[in-house]
Amino acid sequence: MAMLEVRNISKSFGSNKVLKDISFNVEKGEVLAIIGPSGSGKSTLLRCINQLERADGGTIKVCGLDMLVKNERGKTVYAPPDKLREIRLKIGLVFQNFNLFPHMNVLRNVTEAPIRVLKQKKSSAEGYAMKLLSQMGLYDKSEAYPCELSGGQQQRVSIARALALDPEMLFFDEPTSALDPELTGEILKVIRKLADDGMTMVIVTHEMAFARDVADHVIFMENGVIADEGTPEQLFGANASERTKQFLQRY
Amino acid sequence: MTGEEIKKVVEILLQYLVPTLKVFGFTLLYSIPLGMIVALLKMSKIKPISWITNLYILVMRGTPLMLQVIVAYYAIPMLKQSEGLPSFMQNLLASVDIKSDSFMFNAVIVAFTLNYAAYFAEIFRGGIESIPKGQYEAAAALSMTKTQTFFHIILPQVIKRVVPASSNEIITLVKDTSLANVVAYAEITMKAKQQMQLHSSLVPLFIAGAFYFAMAMILTVISSIVEKKLNYYK
Ligand SMILES: Nc1ncnc2c1ncn2[C@@H]1O[C@H](COP(=O)(O)OP(=O)(O)O)[C@@H](O)[C@H]1O
Ligand SMILES: [Mg+2]
């Protein structure tokens, strides 16, 4: 069963058509990398699936649950709020600039949602959070505040925070773009580990070597459409389309 | 003035510190939550609500507090005398006992609260609007509700940001309480003036001034402690 089924998604900001007829699937355990020039609609696509933006048309199915459907009259409508909530919990999102809660220490950043949203007991939420933080190599940072951490550490906290809700799928929107080059490695290592553990992921990235290495499938987006897609071998290989080759030359 | 007289004046003024502190305390108690509500109303997406709230803020900040206190105090007695009001309003007005001791106090508190709520609202609105959009999005991505997001993610950060400006406002309020004497509300400034006339001496005024100064200093110290306490994160 596909974990994510996106069909003919469209989205405009005013007269600016940002997404035009985007369709793709993500299977369980699959890692999808999305590449493409800035402004091509990659973030908007992730945000539409995460309900941070409303798509104008198309359908979206998450773990078999209808999130965005066409009703009998052909209108695109969202599922009812409680259903949307259930669906949202299935997808974790990691932002480019972390968006940690600055007034909470690392541990509370990770436990806040499990305690408030999933109504977990504080002790069990903290136990799980410490386990995740250890996996991220941050066991000794649980009491620190975000402002006391490096960008790489902050991003690892935000990954732990997303994982704390036990999502079925994890989305990354340029997780290393806000980091100093020497810090990107630690984040890529964490994501690769998640991939090895079988996590289903959608990763928007400009790290081409990483995308090639870790992704099962790659989508090249341009001007709101999927300009090219395929396995990493296809997209990064000699037989890729001229346009793809041209884009990749910059990296 | 003799030492004995000065001691007496200090005792009298200390007594009238209580009504001054009552105006101060009750105004804060009501105007801070009301200010928060007004700030949220002004940011409402429903335009008429936002406009009306903005008009209220403009009027409160654009006219003297002293005038507002006078209006609050005389409005009801004046309305009582006027004719042609709908009967439900007449009944409502009749139920207000304008001769009671509490009436004057209530009128003062209403004027101060409405005025200060407008100032606090602008401070709070600035604080709320300064929180990056990413904080709302992170909370939403974690499936937190709007209410949870506001109270646990946004508000604590807003508080840190508004403490300096709010402290200034609160210190101003200590001094503004003296405006209540315009409707003969018996507080320190009014008593100091009476004592000045009684003794033909400026000393009572200086004593009153020292009281205000001491209160302002205490509040300044408290606010810097609070600011420090909130400095555990950037
Ligand atoms: N909230 C918004 N309001 C208006 N235009 C937006 C908004 N978000 C994105 N856009 C526009 O949508 C287009 C795609 O943006 P985005 O999805 O961020 O691209 P990418 O992530 O690929 O760089 C850009 O032209 C951008 O200006
Ligand atoms: Mg982007």
Short mmCIF file of C-alpha atoms and ligand atoms in Angstrom, two decimals:
data_model
loop_
_atom_site.label_atom_id
_atom_site.label_comp_id
_atom_site.label_asym_id
_atom_site.label_seq_id
_atom_site.Cartn_x
_atom_site.Cartn_y
_atom_site.Cartn_z
CA MET A 1 0.00 0.00 0.00
CA ALA A 2 1.27 3.47 -0.83
CA MET A 3 1.86 5.57 2.27
CA LEU A 4 1.24 8.71 0.30
CA GLU A 5 -0.74 9.18 -2.88
CA VAL A 6 -0.68 12.63 -4.41
CA ARG A 7 -2.75 13.17 -7.56
CA ASN A 8 -2.96 16.25 -9.76
CA ILE A 9 -2.24 18.72 -6.98
CA SER A 10 -2.51 22.37 -7.94
CA LYS A 11 -1.95 25.47 -5.89
CA SER A 12 -1.82 29.19 -6.69
CA PHE A 13 -0.90 32.23 -4.66
CA GLY A 14 -3.06 34.84 -6.33
CA SER A 15 -2.24 34.61 -10.02
CA ASN A 16 1.04 32.81 -9.35
CA LYS A 17 0.50 29.14 -10.21
CA VAL A 18 3.00 27.48 -7.90
CA LEU A 19 1.97 23.84 -8.27
CA LYS A 20 0.52 22.48 -11.50
CA ASP A 21 -0.77 18.97 -11.70
CA ILE A 22 1.72 17.22 -9.42
CA SER A 23 1.28 13.45 -8.92
CA PHE A 24 3.46 10.90 -7.18
CA ASN A 25 3.39 8.01 -4.70
CA VAL A 26 5.55 7.16 -1.75
CA GLU A 27 5.67 3.52 -0.67
CA LYS A 28 6.34 2.28 2.83
CA GLY A 29 10.03 2.47 3.65
CA GLU A 30 10.76 4.48 0.54
CA VAL A 31 12.96 7.57 0.54
CA LEU A 32 11.90 10.19 -1.97
CA ALA A 33 14.21 13.09 -2.72
CA ILE A 34 12.83 16.24 -4.33
CA ILE A 35 15.31 18.49 -6.07
CA GLY A 36 14.90 21.57 -8.20
CA PRO A 37 15.71 25.25 -8.39
CA SER A 38 14.52 27.60 -5.69
CA GLY A 39 11.02 28.92 -6.29
CA SER A 40 9.96 25.76 -8.13
CA GLY A 41 7.32 24.92 -5.50
CA LYS A 42 9.06 22.23 -3.44
CA SER A 43 8.25 23.77 -0.06
CA THR A 44 4.71 24.55 -1.11
CA LEU A 45 4.23 20.92 -2.11
CA LEU A 46 5.39 19.66 1.31
CA ARG A 47 3.32 22.31 3.06
CA CYS A 48 0.17 21.33 1.16
CA ILE A 49 0.58 17.72 2.25
CA ASN A 50 1.26 18.89 5.83
CA GLN A 51 -1.82 21.11 5.86
CA LEU A 52 0.22 24.29 6.33
CA GLU A 53 -1.16 25.43 2.98
CA ARG A 54 -4.42 24.54 1.30
CA ALA A 55 -4.15 22.97 -2.13
CA ASP A 56 -6.63 24.25 -4.72
CA GLY A 57 -7.20 21.01 -6.55
CA GLY A 58 -6.27 17.34 -6.73
CA THR A 59 -6.41 14.52 -4.24
CA ILE A 60 -4.14 13.43 -1.40
CA LYS A 61 -4.29 10.12 0.44
CA VAL A 62 -2.13 9.49 3.51
CA CYS A 63 -1.82 5.91 4.78
CA GLY A 64 -5.02 5.06 2.94
CA LEU A 65 -6.92 7.94 4.54
CA ASP A 66 -8.51 10.53 2.29
CA MET A 67 -7.20 13.96 3.14
CA LEU A 68 -8.09 15.89 0.04
CA VAL A 69 -10.86 14.52 -2.18
CA LYS A 70 -13.15 15.52 -5.01
CA ASN A 71 -16.75 15.49 -3.82
CA GLU A 72 -19.78 14.48 -5.90
CA ARG A 73 -19.99 17.92 -7.45
CA GLY A 74 -16.36 17.80 -8.53
CA LYS A 75 -15.23 20.27 -5.89
CA THR A 76 -11.96 19.73 -4.07
CA VAL A 77 -12.62 19.42 -0.35
CA TYR A 78 -10.65 18.54 2.72
CA ALA A 79 -11.55 15.79 5.16
CA PRO A 80 -13.39 16.87 8.34
CA PRO A 81 -11.18 18.42 11.08
CA ASP A 82 -10.87 15.34 13.28
CA LYS A 83 -9.83 13.27 10.28
CA LEU A 84 -7.32 15.95 9.26
CA ARG A 85 -5.87 15.80 12.75
CA GLU A 86 -5.50 12.06 12.60
CA ILE A 87 -3.79 12.36 9.22
CA ARG A 88 -1.46 15.09 10.36
CA LEU A 89 -0.15 12.88 13.15
CA LYS A 90 1.04 10.41 10.54
CA ILE A 91 3.51 12.88 9.05
CA GLY A 92 6.37 14.60 10.88
CA LEU A 93 7.90 17.75 9.42
CA VAL A 94 11.44 19.05 9.82
CA PHE A 95 11.92 22.69 8.82
CA GLN A 96 14.85 24.38 7.18
CA ASN A 97 15.34 26.75 10.10
CA PHE A 98 14.41 24.26 12.85
CA ASN A 99 11.63 26.35 14.45
CA LEU A 100 12.42 24.99 17.90
CA PHE A 101 10.55 26.55 20.80
CA PRO A 102 13.17 28.92 22.25
CA HIS A 103 11.59 29.17 25.71
CA MET A 104 11.68 25.41 26.31
CA ASN A 105 14.71 23.29 26.95
CA VAL A 106 15.59 20.47 24.61
CA LEU A 107 13.70 17.83 26.56
CA ARG A 108 10.51 19.90 26.68
CA ASN A 109 10.78 20.73 23.01
CA VAL A 110 10.59 17.01 22.38
CA THR A 111 7.96 16.10 25.00
CA GLU A 112 5.58 19.05 24.58
CA ALA A 113 3.52 17.56 21.75
CA PRO A 114 3.42 13.96 23.06
CA ILE A 115 2.18 15.25 26.42
CA ARG A 116 -0.32 17.80 25.11
CA VAL A 117 -1.43 16.19 21.87
CA LEU A 118 -1.15 12.47 22.59
CA LYS A 119 -1.87 12.96 26.32
CA GLN A 120 1.11 10.81 27.22
CA LYS A 121 2.28 10.67 30.82
CA LYS A 122 5.18 13.02 31.46
CA SER A 123 7.44 10.21 32.65
CA SER A 124 6.87 8.00 29.63
CA ALA A 125 7.13 10.93 27.21
CA GLU A 126 10.43 11.90 28.81
CA GLY A 127 11.69 8.35 28.70
CA TYR A 128 11.01 8.11 24.99
CA ALA A 129 12.41 11.60 24.38
CA MET A 130 15.68 10.68 26.10
CA LYS A 131 15.90 7.59 23.92
CA LEU A 132 15.43 9.69 20.79
CA LEU A 133 17.90 12.30 21.99
CA SER A 134 20.48 9.59 22.59
CA GLN A 135 19.96 8.35 19.06
CA MET A 136 20.62 11.91 17.91
CA GLY A 137 23.77 12.08 20.02
CA LEU A 138 22.22 14.69 22.31
CA TYR A 139 21.78 12.75 25.53
CA ASP A 140 23.78 15.29 27.51
CA LYS A 141 21.95 18.29 25.98
CA SER A 142 18.46 17.59 27.29
CA GLU A 143 18.59 20.51 29.75
CA ALA A 144 20.07 22.98 27.28
CA TYR A 145 18.05 25.71 25.59
CA PRO A 146 18.01 25.93 21.79
CA CYS A 147 20.03 29.17 21.82
CA GLU A 148 22.88 27.29 23.51
CA LEU A 149 23.15 24.75 20.69
CA SER A 150 24.83 24.78 17.31
CA GLY A 151 22.64 24.75 14.22
CA GLY A 152 23.37 21.08 13.67
CA GLN A 153 22.38 20.23 17.22
CA GLN A 154 19.20 22.29 16.90
CA GLN A 155 18.26 20.47 13.75
CA ARG A 156 18.83 17.12 15.46
CA VAL A 157 16.54 18.24 18.30
CA SER A 158 13.89 19.15 15.76
CA ILE A 159 14.19 15.70 14.18
CA ALA A 160 13.78 14.11 17.63
CA ARG A 161 10.79 16.38 18.23
CA ALA A 162 9.13 15.20 15.01
CA LEU A 163 9.91 11.55 15.79
CA ALA A 164 8.46 11.82 19.31
CA LEU A 165 4.94 11.65 17.86
CA ASP A 166 5.83 8.36 16.16
CA PRO A 167 4.89 9.48 12.65
CA GLU A 168 4.59 6.99 9.81
CA MET A 169 6.47 9.35 7.53
CA LEU A 170 8.98 12.14 7.94
CA PHE A 171 9.25 15.19 5.66
CA PHE A 172 12.38 17.32 5.48
CA ASP A 173 12.37 20.74 3.84
CA GLU A 174 16.01 21.54 3.06
CA PRO A 175 17.17 20.33 6.48
CA THR A 176 20.76 21.42 5.93
CA SER A 177 20.30 24.70 4.05
CA ALA A 178 20.48 26.88 7.15
CA LEU A 179 23.61 25.15 8.43
CA ASP A 180 27.26 25.97 8.05
CA PRO A 181 28.76 23.55 5.51
CA GLU A 182 30.78 21.74 8.17
CA LEU A 183 27.58 20.94 10.09
CA THR A 184 25.56 19.46 7.24
CA GLY A 185 27.32 16.11 7.57
CA GLU A 186 25.94 15.34 11.01
CA ILE A 187 22.36 15.90 9.84
CA LEU A 188 22.81 13.85 6.68
CA LYS A 189 24.22 11.04 8.84
CA VAL A 190 21.12 11.09 11.05
CA ILE A 191 18.80 11.02 8.03
CA ARG A 192 20.76 8.18 6.46
CA LYS A 193 20.44 6.23 9.71
CA LEU A 194 16.67 6.78 9.65
CA ALA A 195 16.59 5.53 6.07
CA ASP A 196 18.54 2.42 7.09
CA ASP A 197 16.00 1.84 9.86
CA GLY A 198 13.24 1.81 7.26
CA MET A 199 11.69 5.23 7.89
CA THR A 200 9.53 6.49 5.04
CA MET A 201 10.82 9.92 4.08
CA VAL A 202 10.35 12.77 1.65
CA ILE A 203 13.42 15.00 1.53
CA VAL A 204 13.69 18.31 -0.27
CA THR A 205 17.40 18.92 -0.64
CA HIS A 206 20.16 20.60 -2.57
CA GLU A 207 22.67 17.99 -1.40
CA MET A 208 22.85 16.07 -4.66
CA ALA A 209 25.43 13.52 -3.56
CA PHE A 210 23.28 12.73 -0.57
CA ALA A 211 20.07 12.47 -2.62
CA ARG A 212 21.80 10.15 -5.03
CA ASP A 213 23.13 8.03 -2.22
CA VAL A 214 20.12 7.73 0.06
CA ALA A 215 17.03 8.13 -2.12
CA ASP A 216 15.09 5.33 -3.76
CA HIS A 217 13.35 7.74 -6.08
CA VAL A 218 14.13 11.30 -7.13
CA ILE A 219 11.77 13.99 -8.41
CA PHE A 220 13.11 17.02 -10.23
CA MET A 221 10.69 19.92 -9.92
CA GLU A 222 10.71 23.06 -12.00
CA ASN A 223 8.12 25.83 -12.35
CA GLY A 224 5.54 23.89 -10.39
CA VAL A 225 5.69 20.69 -12.39
CA ILE A 226 7.61 17.45 -12.15
CA ALA A 227 10.10 18.00 -14.94
CA ASP A 228 11.81 14.66 -14.55
CA GLU A 229 11.79 11.71 -12.17
CA GLY A 230 13.24 8.29 -11.70
CA THR A 231 15.77 6.32 -9.72
CA PRO A 232 18.95 8.13 -8.69
CA GLU A 233 20.79 6.15 -11.35
CA GLN A 234 18.42 7.50 -13.99
CA LEU A 235 18.43 11.12 -12.86
CA PHE A 236 22.06 11.45 -11.97
CA GLY A 237 23.27 9.16 -14.74
CA ALA A 238 24.32 9.71 -18.30
CA ASN A 239 20.81 9.10 -19.68
CA ALA A 240 19.08 11.89 -17.77
CA SER A 241 17.18 14.54 -19.71
CA GLU A 242 19.10 17.52 -21.00
CA ARG A 243 17.27 19.85 -18.62
CA THR A 244 18.12 17.70 -15.61
CA LYS A 245 21.76 17.50 -16.62
CA GLN A 246 21.82 21.26 -17.06
CA PHE A 247 20.38 21.78 -13.58
CA LEU A 248 22.74 19.30 -11.97
CA GLN A 249 25.78 20.96 -13.52
CA ARG A 250 25.48 23.68 -10.93
CA TYR A 251 26.24 21.24 -8.12
CA MET B 1 7.13 72.54 60.25
CA THR B 2 8.25 70.84 63.44
CA GLY B 3 9.52 67.30 63.53
CA GLU B 4 6.36 66.30 65.35
CA GLU B 5 4.17 67.82 62.61
CA ILE B 6 6.16 66.13 59.89
CA LYS B 7 5.75 62.79 61.61
CA LYS B 8 2.01 63.39 61.74
CA VAL B 9 1.88 64.25 58.03
CA VAL B 10 3.83 61.09 57.18
CA GLU B 11 1.35 59.04 59.18
CA ILE B 12 -1.63 60.61 57.42
CA LEU B 13 -0.10 60.15 53.98
CA LEU B 14 0.82 56.56 54.77
CA GLN B 15 -2.83 55.96 55.53
CA TYR B 16 -3.80 57.36 52.13
CA LEU B 17 -1.24 55.16 50.44
CA VAL B 18 -3.89 52.44 50.67
CA PRO B 19 -6.43 54.06 48.31
CA THR B 20 -3.57 54.92 45.95
CA LEU B 21 -2.40 51.31 45.93
CA LYS B 22 -5.99 50.14 45.46
CA VAL B 23 -6.33 52.13 42.25
CA PHE B 24 -2.94 50.86 41.14
CA GLY B 25 -3.64 47.22 41.98
CA PHE B 26 -7.16 46.95 40.62
CA THR B 27 -6.23 48.79 37.42
CA LEU B 28 -3.45 46.29 36.77
CA LEU B 29 -5.64 43.36 37.70
CA TYR B 30 -8.27 44.30 35.12
CA SER B 31 -6.35 46.16 32.43
CA ILE B 32 -3.73 43.48 31.72
CA PRO B 33 -6.20 40.69 30.82
CA LEU B 34 -8.46 43.23 29.09
CA GLY B 35 -5.45 44.53 27.18
CA MET B 36 -4.75 41.00 26.00
CA ILE B 37 -8.34 40.62 24.79
CA VAL B 38 -8.25 44.03 23.08
CA ALA B 39 -4.98 43.09 21.36
CA LEU B 40 -6.55 39.89 20.02
CA LEU B 41 -9.66 41.79 18.91
CA LYS B 42 -7.56 44.33 17.06
CA MET B 43 -5.80 41.49 15.24
CA SER B 44 -9.16 39.91 14.37
CA LYS B 45 -9.62 38.93 10.74
CA ILE B 46 -13.17 40.28 10.94
CA LYS B 47 -12.54 43.84 9.78
CA PRO B 48 -15.35 45.69 11.63
CA ILE B 49 -14.18 44.20 14.94
CA SER B 50 -10.64 45.28 14.21
CA TRP B 51 -11.76 48.79 13.21
CA ILE B 52 -13.94 49.35 16.25
CA THR B 53 -11.19 48.10 18.53
CA ASN B 54 -8.73 50.39 16.84
CA LEU B 55 -11.07 53.37 17.29
CA TYR B 56 -11.33 52.55 20.99
CA ILE B 57 -7.53 52.41 21.29
CA LEU B 58 -7.11 55.69 19.41
CA VAL B 59 -9.63 57.51 21.60
CA MET B 60 -8.18 56.14 24.85
CA ARG B 61 -4.63 57.02 23.87
CA GLY B 62 -5.55 60.29 22.19
CA THR B 63 -7.43 61.92 25.05
CA PRO B 64 -6.26 62.75 28.59
CA LEU B 65 -6.79 60.16 31.29
CA MET B 66 -7.93 62.97 33.59
CA LEU B 67 -10.76 63.79 31.20
CA GLN B 68 -11.70 60.12 31.01
CA VAL B 69 -11.88 59.88 34.80
CA ILE B 70 -14.19 62.91 34.90
CA VAL B 71 -16.42 61.41 32.19
CA ALA B 72 -16.60 58.05 33.99
CA TYR B 73 -17.54 59.75 37.21
CA TYR B 74 -20.19 62.14 35.89
CA ALA B 75 -21.64 60.10 33.04
CA ILE B 76 -24.08 58.09 35.10
CA PRO B 77 -25.43 60.94 37.25
CA MET B 78 -25.88 63.01 34.08
CA LEU B 79 -27.64 60.20 32.27
CA LYS B 80 -29.92 59.70 35.25
CA GLN B 81 -31.17 63.26 34.85
CA SER B 82 -31.67 63.02 31.12
CA GLU B 83 -35.10 62.19 29.76
CA GLY B 84 -36.36 60.02 26.96
CA LEU B 85 -34.11 57.06 27.65
CA PRO B 86 -35.55 53.59 27.03
CA SER B 87 -37.01 52.17 30.22
CA PHE B 88 -34.54 49.30 30.52
CA MET B 89 -31.74 51.84 30.61
CA GLN B 90 -33.56 53.93 33.16
CA ASN B 91 -33.95 50.85 35.33
CA LEU B 92 -30.32 49.98 34.90
CA LEU B 93 -29.24 53.51 35.82
CA ALA B 94 -31.61 53.57 38.79
CA SER B 95 -29.91 50.50 40.16
CA VAL B 96 -26.63 52.40 40.44
CA ASP B 97 -26.28 54.15 43.76
CA ILE B 98 -24.24 57.22 42.90
CA LYS B 99 -24.06 58.32 46.51
CA SER B 100 -22.33 55.16 47.71
CA ASP B 101 -18.63 55.17 48.58
CA SER B 102 -17.91 52.45 46.09
CA PHE B 103 -19.37 54.43 43.19
CA MET B 104 -16.51 56.89 43.04
CA PHE B 105 -13.94 54.12 43.35
CA ASN B 106 -15.63 52.08 40.65
CA ALA B 107 -15.80 55.04 38.29
CA VAL B 108 -12.08 55.68 38.79
CA ILE B 109 -11.23 52.01 38.20
CA VAL B 110 -13.39 51.87 35.06
CA ALA B 111 -11.65 54.89 33.56
CA PHE B 112 -8.15 53.72 34.50
CA THR B 113 -8.81 50.17 33.31
CA LEU B 114 -10.19 51.24 29.94
CA ASN B 115 -7.31 53.65 29.45
CA TYR B 116 -4.53 51.29 30.47
CA ALA B 117 -6.03 48.35 28.59
CA ALA B 118 -5.58 50.40 25.40
CA TYR B 119 -1.90 50.98 26.13
CA PHE B 120 -1.28 47.36 27.16
CA ALA B 121 -3.15 46.17 24.06
CA GLU B 122 -0.72 47.97 21.77
CA ILE B 123 2.26 46.54 23.67
CA PHE B 124 0.82 43.01 23.57
CA ARG B 125 -0.08 43.27 19.92
CA GLY B 126 3.46 44.29 19.08
CA GLY B 127 4.68 41.33 21.12
CA ILE B 128 2.37 38.83 19.46
CA GLU B 129 3.18 40.10 15.98
CA SER B 130 6.90 39.81 16.65
CA ILE B 131 6.69 36.03 17.11
CA PRO B 132 7.92 34.36 13.92
CA LYS B 133 5.39 32.51 11.77
CA GLY B 134 7.58 29.41 12.06
CA GLN B 135 6.55 29.01 15.71
CA TYR B 136 2.89 28.63 14.71
CA GLU B 137 3.83 26.29 11.88
CA ALA B 138 6.02 24.10 14.09
CA ALA B 139 3.19 23.80 16.61
CA ALA B 140 0.69 23.04 13.84
CA ALA B 141 2.98 20.41 12.33
CA LEU B 142 3.05 18.80 15.78
CA SER B 143 -0.78 18.71 15.72
CA MET B 144 -1.14 21.16 18.58
CA THR B 145 -4.50 22.96 18.65
CA LYS B 146 -4.78 26.73 18.21
CA THR B 147 -5.46 27.15 21.94
CA GLN B 148 -2.50 24.98 22.95
CA THR B 149 -0.31 26.88 20.53
CA PHE B 150 -1.35 30.25 21.91
CA PHE B 151 -1.03 29.44 25.60
CA HIS B 152 2.03 27.18 25.57
CA ILE B 153 4.07 28.35 22.60
CA ILE B 154 3.18 31.94 21.76
CA LEU B 155 2.13 33.58 25.02
CA PRO B 156 5.25 32.65 27.05
CA GLN B 157 7.43 34.17 24.36
CA VAL B 158 5.21 37.24 24.12
CA ILE B 159 5.49 37.80 27.88
CA LYS B 160 9.27 37.93 27.67
CA ARG B 161 9.09 40.44 24.85
CA VAL B 162 6.55 42.74 26.47
CA VAL B 163 8.02 42.89 29.97
CA PRO B 164 10.25 45.94 29.38
CA ALA B 165 7.53 48.06 27.77
CA SER B 166 4.90 46.89 30.26
CA SER B 167 7.15 47.78 33.18
CA ASN B 168 7.39 51.33 31.89
CA GLU B 169 3.63 51.46 31.65
CA ILE B 170 3.21 50.10 35.17
CA ILE B 171 5.61 52.67 36.59
CA THR B 172 3.68 55.40 34.80
CA LEU B 173 0.50 54.03 36.34
CA VAL B 174 1.86 54.54 39.88
CA LYS B 175 2.23 58.22 39.15
CA ASP B 176 -1.04 58.45 37.17
CA THR B 177 -3.04 57.29 40.21
CA SER B 178 -2.76 60.90 41.40
CA LEU B 179 -5.16 61.87 38.60
CA ALA B 180 -7.96 60.23 40.59
CA ASN B 181 -8.03 63.28 42.82
CA VAL B 182 -9.77 65.18 40.00
CA VAL B 183 -13.05 63.62 41.17
CA ALA B 184 -12.08 64.11 44.82
CA TYR B 185 -11.02 60.52 45.30
CA ALA B 186 -9.04 60.71 48.53
CA GLU B 187 -5.53 59.47 47.83
CA ILE B 188 -2.00 60.64 48.60
CA THR B 189 -1.75 63.63 46.28
CA MET B 190 -5.05 65.04 47.43
CA LYS B 191 -4.17 64.63 51.10
CA ALA B 192 -0.73 66.11 50.53
CA LYS B 193 -2.34 69.18 48.98
CA GLN B 194 -4.66 69.58 51.96
CA GLN B 195 -1.74 69.23 54.38
CA MET B 196 0.24 71.78 52.38
CA GLN B 197 -2.57 74.29 52.78
CA LEU B 198 -3.07 73.42 56.44
CA HIS B 199 0.60 73.91 57.34
CA SER B 200 1.42 76.49 54.67
CA SER B 201 4.38 74.32 53.82
CA LEU B 202 5.68 72.45 50.79
CA VAL B 203 6.98 69.62 52.96
CA PRO B 204 3.82 67.45 52.63
CA LEU B 205 4.20 67.60 48.86
CA PHE B 206 7.80 66.47 49.09
CA ILE B 207 6.79 63.62 51.36
CA ALA B 208 4.13 62.54 48.84
CA GLY B 209 6.74 62.81 46.11
CA ALA B 210 9.08 60.59 48.12
CA PHE B 211 6.33 57.96 48.39
CA TYR B 212 5.79 57.89 44.63
CA PHE B 213 9.52 57.81 44.07
CA ALA B 214 9.92 54.86 46.44
CA MET B 215 7.13 52.94 44.71
CA ALA B 216 8.62 53.63 41.29
CA MET B 217 12.01 52.43 42.51
CA ILE B 218 10.57 49.23 43.92
CA LEU B 219 8.82 48.55 40.61
CA THR B 220 12.00 49.28 38.68
CA VAL B 221 13.88 46.75 40.79
CA ILE B 222 11.12 44.16 40.39
CA SER B 223 11.01 44.63 36.64
CA SER B 224 14.76 44.19 36.29
CA ILE B 225 14.56 41.01 38.39
CA VAL B 226 11.76 39.69 36.17
CA GLU B 227 13.70 40.62 33.04
CA LYS B 228 16.73 38.76 34.37
CA LYS B 229 14.63 35.75 35.25
CA LEU B 230 13.26 35.64 31.71
CA ASN B 231 16.76 35.86 30.32
CA TYR B 232 17.33 32.13 30.51
CA TYR B 233 16.80 32.01 26.76
CA LYS B 234 17.36 34.38 23.87
N1 LIG C 1 2.75 32.32 1.32
C1 LIG C 1 3.02 32.64 0.05
N2 LIG C 1 2.39 33.68 -0.52
C2 LIG C 1 2.65 34.01 -1.81
N3 LIG C 1 3.53 33.38 -2.60
C3 LIG C 1 4.20 32.35 -2.08
C4 LIG C 1 3.99 31.93 -0.73
N4 LIG C 1 4.80 30.87 -0.48
C5 LIG C 1 5.48 30.64 -1.62
N5 LIG C 1 5.13 31.53 -2.58
C6 LIG C 1 5.65 31.55 -3.95
O1 LIG C 1 5.51 30.26 -4.47
C7 LIG C 1 6.61 29.94 -5.30
C8 LIG C 1 7.22 28.62 -4.86
O2 LIG C 1 7.78 28.78 -3.57
P1 LIG C 1 8.37 27.57 -2.74
O3 LIG C 1 7.36 26.49 -2.66
O4 LIG C 1 8.87 28.13 -1.47
O5 LIG C 1 9.58 27.11 -3.68
P2 LIG C 1 10.86 26.26 -3.29
O6 LIG C 1 10.64 25.65 -1.95
O7 LIG C 1 10.98 25.26 -4.37
O8 LIG C 1 12.00 27.22 -3.30
C9 LIG C 1 7.57 31.11 -5.24
O9 LIG C 1 7.36 31.89 -6.38
C10 LIG C 1 7.13 31.86 -4.02
O10 LIG C 1 7.36 33.22 -4.18
MG MG C 2 11.76 25.89 -0.17
#
